[in-house]
Amino acid sequence: MNAGIIGIGKYVPEKVVTNFDLEKIMDTSDEWIRTRTGIEERHFAADDQDTSDLAVAAAKEAMAKAGITPEEIGLILVATVTQDQNFPSVACMVQEKLGAVNAAAMDQAAACAGFIYSLVTAKQFVEANAYKYVLVVGVEKLSKVIDWKDRNTAVLFGDGASAAIVGQVSEGRGILSFELGADGTGGKNLYLTPQDTIAMNGREVFKFAVRQMGESAVNVLDKAGLTKEDVDFLVPHQANIRIMESARERLELPPEKMSKTIQKYGNTSAASIGISLVDELEAGRIKEDDLLVLVGFGGGLTWGAVAMRWGK
Ligand code: UT7
């Protein structure tokens, strides 16, 4: 049996904050942010919108696309590092808000690699025949942990959610191979301070990301018995355009075969890969039977990649 994504949705909050808005409140410039990161604007959630609200909006769209009811979901996995509160988990809040009364629920914390970690976890449960449908959500409200005194990090992040229903797909489709990894020795380079703000050694994370994104992408192709030439589309975690470009070059793909949504949303951590998938599907750049490589990295440090044949 093969597991794959049978429905996918996203939600970004209404409020848009441009680089020009940030210029007014800190010592930065649109020019620096655009050229160093690729970001032009990001979305921030309203004060009365928390992580679980963003998650529910994306989950409803994913369920509608998959054509399933909340009662049919067996497990909810929420990848996030910005929970509404430490517990109950966001997954339990989503379970309640959706009325997914038959679902077990838990959060998974792998930072920006979270969507891949949860997707791969979901695959195991579906292929073991334990659950027919698993709801995977990648969601962050990073605006609540931004350190507004630190221009190195404050300009990078945005809020958003993506959700996928993972279920059985036809032979040859779905998640063909995966790689997950972690290096706790790098935890000090990207973390949440006791004051609940993000701290990062950008240069160290940058070096790690450039190395790891390329390696993981190549590794999942090897594991699936495929080569770079087989890849139709690359969906990298949207953290920095220069990191994304290095992964694309490693796979020797032309620019039009890589998802680039960072300019609209900034770095939405666990949400970014799923948000990109939705936008690329809507734009018609990802089609049935395309071979996709999804690859991400994040705090932990963590990383993950999958090779996936798109379609049910
Ligand atoms: O999802 C995973 C999370 N994290 C990442 O993916 C981040 C990985 N790292 C990066 O993306 C990059 O390292 C950054 C975008 C964070 C920084 O880019 P950089 O090219 O590595 O810049 P830098 O840290 O070497 O700083 C270059 C200069 C510095 O000034 P001086 O010391 O050369 O005078 C910074 O103070 O840029 C300055 N700078 C800024 N200037 C204007 C740093 N942030 C800003 C800013 N506006 N917002």
PDB file of C-alpha atoms and ligand atoms in Angstrom, residues 27-29 32-33 36-37 112 151-152 155-157 190 200 202-203 205-206 237 239-240 242-243 267 297-298, ligand 1:
ATOM      1  CA  ASP A  27      16.762  49.896  11.189  1.00  0.00           C
ATOM      2  CA  THR A  28      16.304  47.869   8.006  1.00  0.00           C
ATOM      3  CA  SER A  29      15.440  48.374   4.341  1.00  0.00           C
ATOM      4  CA  TRP A  32      18.397  44.503   2.268  1.00  0.00           C
ATOM      5  CA  ILE A  33      15.514  42.150   3.040  1.00  0.00           C
ATOM      6  CA  ARG A  36      19.463  38.914   1.316  1.00  0.00           C
ATOM      7  CA  THR A  37      16.323  36.764   1.797  1.00  0.00           C
ATOM      8  CA  CYS A 112      10.700  24.153   9.996  1.00  0.00           C
ATOM      9  CA  ARG A 151      16.651  42.980  13.029  1.00  0.00           C
ATOM     10  CA  ASN A 152      18.578  39.816  12.072  1.00  0.00           C
ATOM     11  CA  VAL A 155      12.268  40.595   9.245  1.00  0.00           C
ATOM     12  CA  LEU A 156      12.220  36.901   8.344  1.00  0.00           C
ATOM     13  CA  PHE A 157       9.061  35.339   9.700  1.00  0.00           C
ATOM     14  CA  LEU A 190      18.218  28.459  16.515  1.00  0.00           C
ATOM     15  CA  MET A 200      19.358  32.581  15.751  1.00  0.00           C
ATOM     16  CA  GLY A 202      21.929  33.111  10.950  1.00  0.00           C
ATOM     17  CA  ARG A 203      25.277  32.347   9.348  1.00  0.00           C
ATOM     18  CA  VAL A 205      22.045  27.968  10.128  1.00  0.00           C
ATOM     19  CA  PHE A 206      22.651  29.178   6.587  1.00  0.00           C
ATOM     20  CA  HIS A 237      11.253  25.073   2.813  1.00  0.00           C
ATOM     21  CA  ALA A 239      13.562  30.252   4.548  1.00  0.00           C
ATOM     22  CA  ASN A 240      15.887  32.182   2.297  1.00  0.00           C
ATOM     23  CA  ARG A 242      19.740  31.887  -1.526  1.00  0.00           C
ATOM     24  CA  ILE A 243      19.413  28.605   0.408  1.00  0.00           C
ATOM     25  CA  ASN A 267       9.427  32.131   6.463  1.00  0.00           C
ATOM     26  CA  PHE A 297      15.395  22.066   7.605  1.00  0.00           C
ATOM     27  CA  GLY A 298      14.980  23.875  10.866  1.00  0.00           C
TER      28      GLY A 298
HETATM   29  O1  UT7 B   1      13.729  28.275   8.855  1.00  0.00           O
HETATM   30  C1  UT7 B   1      15.027  28.225   9.345  1.00  0.00           C
HETATM   31  C2  UT7 B   1      15.353  29.549   9.929  1.00  0.00           C
HETATM   32  N1  UT7 B   1      16.442  30.280   9.556  1.00  0.00           N
HETATM   33  C3  UT7 B   1      17.062  30.462   8.372  1.00  0.00           C
HETATM   34  O2  UT7 B   1      16.863  29.855   7.398  1.00  0.00           O
HETATM   35  C4  UT7 B   1      18.072  31.561   8.338  1.00  0.00           C
HETATM   36  C5  UT7 B   1      19.354  31.193   7.690  1.00  0.00           C
HETATM   37  N2  UT7 B   1      20.163  32.358   7.586  1.00  0.00           N
HETATM   38  C6  UT7 B   1      19.872  33.395   6.754  1.00  0.00           C
HETATM   39  O3  UT7 B   1      18.909  33.352   6.048  1.00  0.00           O
HETATM   40  C7  UT7 B   1      20.816  34.536   6.707  1.00  0.00           C
HETATM   41  O4  UT7 B   1      21.964  34.236   7.470  1.00  0.00           O
HETATM   42  C8  UT7 B   1      20.191  35.874   7.204  1.00  0.00           C
HETATM   43  C9  UT7 B   1      19.136  36.344   6.229  1.00  0.00           C
HETATM   44  C10 UT7 B   1      19.581  35.688   8.577  1.00  0.00           C
HETATM   45  C11 UT7 B   1      21.267  36.926   7.292  1.00  0.00           C
HETATM   46  O5  UT7 B   1      21.884  37.105   6.038  1.00  0.00           O
HETATM   47  P1  UT7 B   1      23.479  37.157   5.917  1.00  0.00           P
HETATM   48  O6  UT7 B   1      23.772  37.372   4.505  1.00  0.00           O
HETATM   49  O7  UT7 B   1      24.014  35.902   6.563  1.00  0.00           O
HETATM   50  O8  UT7 B   1      23.799  38.442   6.722  1.00  0.00           O
HETATM   51  P2  UT7 B   1      24.785  38.598   7.965  1.00  0.00           P
HETATM   52  O9  UT7 B   1      24.200  38.003   9.169  1.00  0.00           O
HETATM   53  O10 UT7 B   1      26.149  38.170   7.533  1.00  0.00           O
HETATM   54  O11 UT7 B   1      24.764  40.179   8.117  1.00  0.00           O
HETATM   55  C12 UT7 B   1      25.270  41.047   7.101  1.00  0.00           C
HETATM   56  C13 UT7 B   1      25.008  42.485   7.511  1.00  0.00           C
HETATM   57  C14 UT7 B   1      25.387  42.773   8.947  1.00  0.00           C
HETATM   58  O12 UT7 B   1      25.948  44.071   9.005  1.00  0.00           O
HETATM   59  P3  UT7 B   1      27.534  44.298   9.110  1.00  0.00           P
HETATM   60  O13 UT7 B   1      27.924  43.595  10.375  1.00  0.00           O
HETATM   61  O14 UT7 B   1      28.096  43.653   7.879  1.00  0.00           O
HETATM   62  O15 UT7 B   1      27.656  45.764   9.155  1.00  0.00           O
HETATM   63  C15 UT7 B   1      24.055  42.786   9.659  1.00  0.00           C
HETATM   64  O16 UT7 B   1      24.057  43.600  10.809  1.00  0.00           O
HETATM   65  O17 UT7 B   1      23.608  42.765   7.403  1.00  0.00           O
HETATM   66  C16 UT7 B   1      23.149  43.367   8.606  1.00  0.00           C
HETATM   67  N3  UT7 B   1      21.740  43.043   8.820  1.00  0.00           N
HETATM   68  C17 UT7 B   1      20.733  43.802   8.381  1.00  0.00           C
HETATM   69  N4  UT7 B   1      20.709  44.963   7.711  1.00  0.00           N
HETATM   70  C18 UT7 B   1      19.516  45.494   7.419  1.00  0.00           C
HETATM   71  C19 UT7 B   1      21.223  41.959   9.437  1.00  0.00           C
HETATM   72  N5  UT7 B   1      19.886  42.010   9.421  1.00  0.00           N
HETATM   73  C20 UT7 B   1      19.555  43.152   8.768  1.00  0.00           C
HETATM   74  C21 UT7 B   1      18.331  43.754   8.433  1.00  0.00           C
HETATM   75  N6  UT7 B   1      18.358  44.909   7.765  1.00  0.00           N
HETATM   76  N7  UT7 B   1      17.133  43.193   8.761  1.00  0.00           N
END
